[in-house]
Coordinates of N, CA and C in Angstrom, one line a residue:
M12 N 84.2 125.2 95.4 CA 84.9 124.0 95.0 C 83.9 123.7 94.0
D13 N 84.2 122.5 93.0 CA 83.1 122.2 91.6 C 82.6 121.3 91.9
L14 N 81.6 121.2 91.4 CA 80.8 119.6 91.5 C 81.9 118.4 91.2
L15 N 82.7 118.6 90.4 CA 83.1 116.9 90.3 C 84.1 116.8 91.6
E16 N 84.5 118.1 92.4 CA 85.4 117.7 93.4 C 84.5 117.7 94.6
Q17 N 83.2 118.2 94.9 CA 82.1 117.8 95.9 C 81.6 116.3 95.7
T18 N 81.7 115.8 94.3 CA 80.9 114.7 94.0 C 82.0 113.2 94.8
L19 N 83.5 113.8 94.3 CA 84.5 112.8 94.6 C 84.9 113.2 96.0
H20 N 84.4 114.0 96.7 CA 84.7 114.0 98.4 C 83.5 113.1 98.5
A21 N 82.1 113.8 98.5 CA 81.1 112.6 98.9 C 81.5 111.2 98.6
A22 N 81.6 110.7 97.7 CA 82.0 109.1 97.5 C 83.2 108.6 98.0
R23 N 84.3 109.6 98.3 CA 85.1 109.1 99.2 C 84.5 109.1 100.9
A24 N 83.6 110.3 101.3 CA 83.5 109.5 102.7 C 82.5 108.5 102.8
L25 N 81.6 108.2 101.6 CA 80.8 107.1 101.5 C 81.5 105.8 101.9
V26 N 82.8 105.5 100.9 CA 83.2 104.5 100.7 C 84.1 104.2 102.2
L27 N 84.7 105.7 102.9 CA 85.3 105.6 104.2 C 84.2 105.0 105.7
A28 N 83.3 105.7 105.4 CA 82.0 105.1 106.1 C 81.7 103.4 106.1
D29 N 82.1 103.3 104.6 CA 81.2 101.6 105.1 C 82.5 100.9 105.7
L30 N 83.9 101.1 105.2 CA 85.6 100.7 105.3 C 85.3 100.8 106.9
E31 N 85.2 102.0 107.6 CA 84.9 102.2 109.3 C 83.7 100.9 109.9
A32 N 83.0 101.0 109.2 CA 81.7 100.1 109.7 C 82.6 98.7 110.0
G33 N 83.0 98.7 108.8 CA 83.9 97.2 108.9 C 84.8 97.0 109.7
K34 N 85.4 98.1 109.9 CA 86.6 98.1 111.2 C 87.5 97.9 110.3
V35 N 87.7 98.4 109.4 CA 89.3 97.8 108.4 C 90.0 99.2 107.8
A36 N 89.2 100.6 107.9 CA 89.7 101.7 107.8 C 91.4 102.2 108.2
D37 N 92.5 101.5 108.1 CA 93.7 101.5 108.8 C 94.5 102.5 107.5
A38 N 95.2 103.0 108.0 CA 96.0 103.7 106.5 C 96.1 103.2 105.4
D39 N 97.0 102.1 105.4 CA 96.8 101.4 104.0 C 95.6 101.3 103.1
V40 N 94.5 101.4 103.9 CA 93.2 101.2 103.2 C 92.7 102.0 102.8
V41 N 92.9 103.5 103.7 CA 92.9 104.9 103.4 C 93.5 104.8 102.0
S42 N 94.4 104.8 102.3 CA 95.7 105.0 100.6 C 95.0 104.3 99.4
L43 N 94.4 103.4 99.6 CA 93.6 102.6 98.3 C 92.3 103.3 97.7
V44 N 91.8 104.3 99.1 CA 90.4 104.7 98.9 C 91.1 106.4 97.9
E45 N 92.2 106.7 98.5 CA 92.4 107.8 97.6 C 93.0 107.6 96.3
E46 N 93.8 106.6 96.2 CA 94.2 106.2 94.5 C 93.1 105.9 93.9
A47 N 91.9 105.6 94.6 CA 90.6 105.1 93.7 C 89.9 106.5 93.3
V48 N 90.0 107.7 94.1 CA 89.6 109.1 93.9 C 90.4 109.5 92.8
S49 N 91.6 109.5 92.7 CA 92.2 110.1 92.0 C 92.2 109.2 90.9
H50 N 92.0 107.8 90.5 CA 91.9 107.1 89.2 C 90.4 107.7 88.8
R51 N 89.7 108.2 89.7 CA 87.8 108.1 89.1 C 87.9 109.8 88.6
R52 N 89.0 110.7 89.1 CA 89.1 111.8 89.1 C 89.3 112.2 87.9
W53 N 90.4 111.5 87.2 CA 90.5 111.5 85.7 C 89.5 110.8 84.9
W54 N 88.8 110.0 85.1 CA 88.0 109.1 84.4 C 87.0 110.4 84.6
V55 N 86.4 110.9 85.5 CA 85.5 111.7 85.0 C 85.9 113.0 83.9
E56 N 86.9 113.4 84.1 CA 87.3 114.2 83.1 C 87.4 113.8 82.1
Q57 N 87.4 112.3 81.5 CA 87.3 112.0 80.3 C 86.2 112.0 79.9
W58 N 85.1 111.7 81.1 CA 83.7 111.1 80.4 C 83.1 111.8 81.5
P59 N 82.4 113.3 81.4 CA 81.8 114.0 82.4 C 80.6 113.2 83.0
D60 N 80.0 112.7 81.9 CA 78.4 112.0 82.2 C 78.5 111.1 82.9
G61 N 80.0 110.7 83.3 CA 80.0 109.5 84.1 C 80.1 110.0 85.7
I62 N 80.0 111.3 85.9 CA 80.2 111.7 87.4 C 78.9 110.8 88.1
A63 N 77.4 110.7 87.7 CA 76.6 110.6 88.3 C 76.9 108.7 89.1
F64 N 77.7 108.2 88.2 CA 78.2 106.7 89.0 C 79.2 107.0 89.5
V65 N 80.0 107.6 90.6 CA 81.3 108.0 90.8 C 81.7 107.2 92.4
N66 N 80.3 106.9 93.1 CA 79.9 106.6 94.2 C 80.1 104.9 94.2
G67 N 79.6 104.4 93.4 CA 79.7 102.9 93.0 C 81.0 102.5 92.5
L68 N 81.6 103.7 91.7 CA 82.9 103.0 90.6 C 83.9 102.8 92.0
I69 N 84.2 103.7 92.8 CA 84.8 104.1 93.8 C 84.7 103.1 94.9
A70 N 83.7 103.0 95.1 CA 83.3 101.4 96.0 C 84.0 100.6 95.8
Q71 N 83.7 99.7 94.3 CA 84.1 98.8 93.1 C 85.3 98.6 93.4
D72 N 86.5 99.7 92.8 CA 87.7 100.3 93.0 C 88.3 99.6 94.3
V73 N 87.4 100.1 95.6 CA 88.4 99.6 96.9 C 88.2 98.2 97.2
Q74 N 87.2 97.8 96.8 CA 86.8 96.4 96.7 C 87.5 95.8 96.1
D75 N 88.1 95.9 95.0 CA 88.7 95.4 94.3 C 90.3 95.3 94.4
A76 N 90.6 96.4 95.3 CA 92.0 96.3 95.5 C 92.0 95.9 96.8
L77 N 90.9 95.8 97.5 CA 91.1 95.4 98.8 C 91.2 93.5 98.9
L78 N 90.5 93.0 97.5 CA 90.3 91.6 97.1 C 92.0 91.2 97.0
D79 N 92.8 92.1 96.3 CA 94.0 91.8 95.8 C 95.2 91.6 96.9
R80 N 94.8 92.4 98.1 CA 95.7 93.1 99.0 C 95.4 91.8 100.5
Y81 N 94.1 91.8 101.0 CA 93.7 91.6 102.0 C 92.3 90.4 101.9
G82 N 91.8 90.3 100.9 CA 90.6 89.2 100.8 C 89.2 89.8 100.7
R83 N 88.4 89.1 100.7 CA 87.1 89.7 100.3 C 86.3 90.7 101.5
W84 N 85.7 91.7 100.4 CA 85.3 92.8 101.7 C 84.5 93.8 100.4
P85 N 83.0 93.9 101.5 CA 82.6 93.7 102.3 C 82.0 92.2 102.5
L86 N 81.7 91.1 103.4 CA 81.4 90.3 103.6 C 79.8 89.9 104.1
C87 N 79.9 89.4 103.3 CA 77.9 89.5 103.4 C 77.4 89.0 104.9
P88 N 76.6 89.8 105.1 CA 75.9 89.6 106.4 C 74.6 89.1 106.5
V89 N 74.0 88.7 105.2 CA 73.2 87.7 105.2 C 73.2 86.5 105.1
C90 N 73.8 86.0 104.7 CA 74.3 84.9 104.2 C 75.8 84.0 105.7
I91 N 75.1 84.6 106.9 CA 76.0 84.2 107.8 C 76.3 82.7 108.1
G92 N 77.2 82.0 108.2 CA 77.3 80.6 108.1 C 77.8 79.4 106.9
S93 N 77.2 80.5 105.8 CA 77.3 79.0 105.1 C 78.6 79.8 104.0
D94 N 79.1 80.0 102.8 CA 80.5 80.5 102.2 C 80.8 81.7 102.2
P95 N 81.3 81.6 103.0 CA 81.4 83.5 103.1 C 81.9 83.9 101.6
H96 N 81.0 85.2 101.4 CA 81.3 85.5 99.7 C 81.1 87.4 100.1
A97 N 81.9 88.2 99.4 CA 81.7 89.8 99.3 C 80.4 90.3 98.6
L98 N 79.6 90.9 99.5 CA 78.5 92.0 98.8 C 79.4 92.3 97.5
D99 N 77.8 92.9 96.4 CA 78.5 93.4 95.4 C 77.8 94.9 95.0
V100 N 78.5 95.4 94.3 CA 78.1 96.8 94.3 C 77.1 96.3 92.7
E101 N 75.9 97.0 93.2 CA 75.0 97.3 92.0 C 74.0 98.7 92.0
P102 N 74.1 99.0 91.0 CA 74.1 98.9 89.9 C 75.5 98.7 89.8
A103 N 76.3 98.2 88.6 CA 77.5 97.8 88.5 C 78.2 99.6 87.6
L104 N 77.2 100.0 87.0 CA 77.5 101.4 86.4 C 76.3 102.0 86.2
G105 N 75.8 102.6 87.5 CA 74.7 102.8 87.8 C 74.8 104.1 88.8
E106 N 73.5 104.7 88.8 CA 73.5 105.8 89.8 C 72.4 105.2 91.3
D107 N 72.6 105.6 92.4 CA 72.2 105.1 93.6 C 73.0 103.4 93.7
P108 N 74.0 103.4 94.0 CA 74.5 102.2 94.2 C 73.9 101.7 95.7
H109 N 73.9 100.2 95.4 CA 73.6 99.4 96.9 C 74.8 98.5 96.5
W110 N 75.2 97.8 98.0 CA 75.5 96.6 98.6 C 74.6 95.4 98.2
V111 N 74.9 94.5 97.4 CA 74.1 93.1 97.1 C 74.8 92.2 97.4
C112 N 73.5 91.1 98.2 CA 74.3 89.8 97.9 C 73.4 89.1 97.0
S113 N 74.7 88.6 96.0 CA 74.5 88.2 94.8 C 74.0 87.1 94.8
K114 N 74.1 86.4 95.6 CA 73.3 84.6 96.2 C 71.7 84.9 96.3
T115 N 71.3 85.9 97.5 CA 70.0 86.1 97.2 C 69.3 87.0 96.9
T116 N 69.9 87.9 96.3 CA 69.5 89.5 95.5 C 69.1 90.3 96.6
T117 N 69.4 90.4 97.9 CA 69.2 91.1 98.8 C 69.9 92.2 99.0
S118 N 69.3 93.2 98.7 CA 70.0 94.8 99.0 C 70.0 95.1 100.3
V119 N 71.5 95.0 100.7 CA 71.6 95.1 102.3 C 71.6 97.0 102.3
A120 N 72.8 97.5 102.0 CA 72.6 98.8 102.5 C 72.8 99.6 101.0
R121 N 72.7 101.1 101.1 CA 73.5 101.5 100.2 C 74.6 102.0 100.2
V122 N 75.8 102.2 99.4 CA 77.0 102.9 99.7 C 76.9 103.7 100.8
G123 N 77.8 103.5 101.6 CA 78.0 104.6 102.8 C 76.9 104.7 104.1
A124 N 76.5 103.4 103.9 CA 75.5 103.0 105.2 C 75.5 101.4 105.7
L125 N 76.8 100.5 105.4 CA 77.3 99.5 106.0 C 77.1 99.8 107.6
N126 N 76.9 100.6 107.9 CA 77.0 100.9 109.7 C 75.8 99.9 110.0
K127 N 74.9 99.7 109.6 CA 73.7 99.0 110.1 C 73.6 97.7 109.9
W128 N 74.6 97.2 109.4 CA 74.7 95.7 109.4 C 75.9 94.7 109.3
L129 N 77.2 95.9 109.3 CA 78.5 95.2 109.9 C 78.8 95.3 111.4

């Protein structure tokens, strides 16, 4: 298996782990992950240097797709009881992406490690 496919499979696994942690990994949502992986495969083929950013980009793609269909995800576990809001992926385009509360600037977990919070 080449590096691109390994990276895409790893990113898929990380995002699925976060979806499982939030108990939202039903078939429709997994289909959204597959669509994001497919799109990012094409994207990296066009810009090979972007391979390092795939984990965060797939997480953002799935988050955006979920917002359109189901609502905000993942909800911030730091600001419980206040205005519910989703965590953001930071850096937006960079390596080592984390789920971050934008209100408190708290880094909650790496993409793929929400199971400790949700």
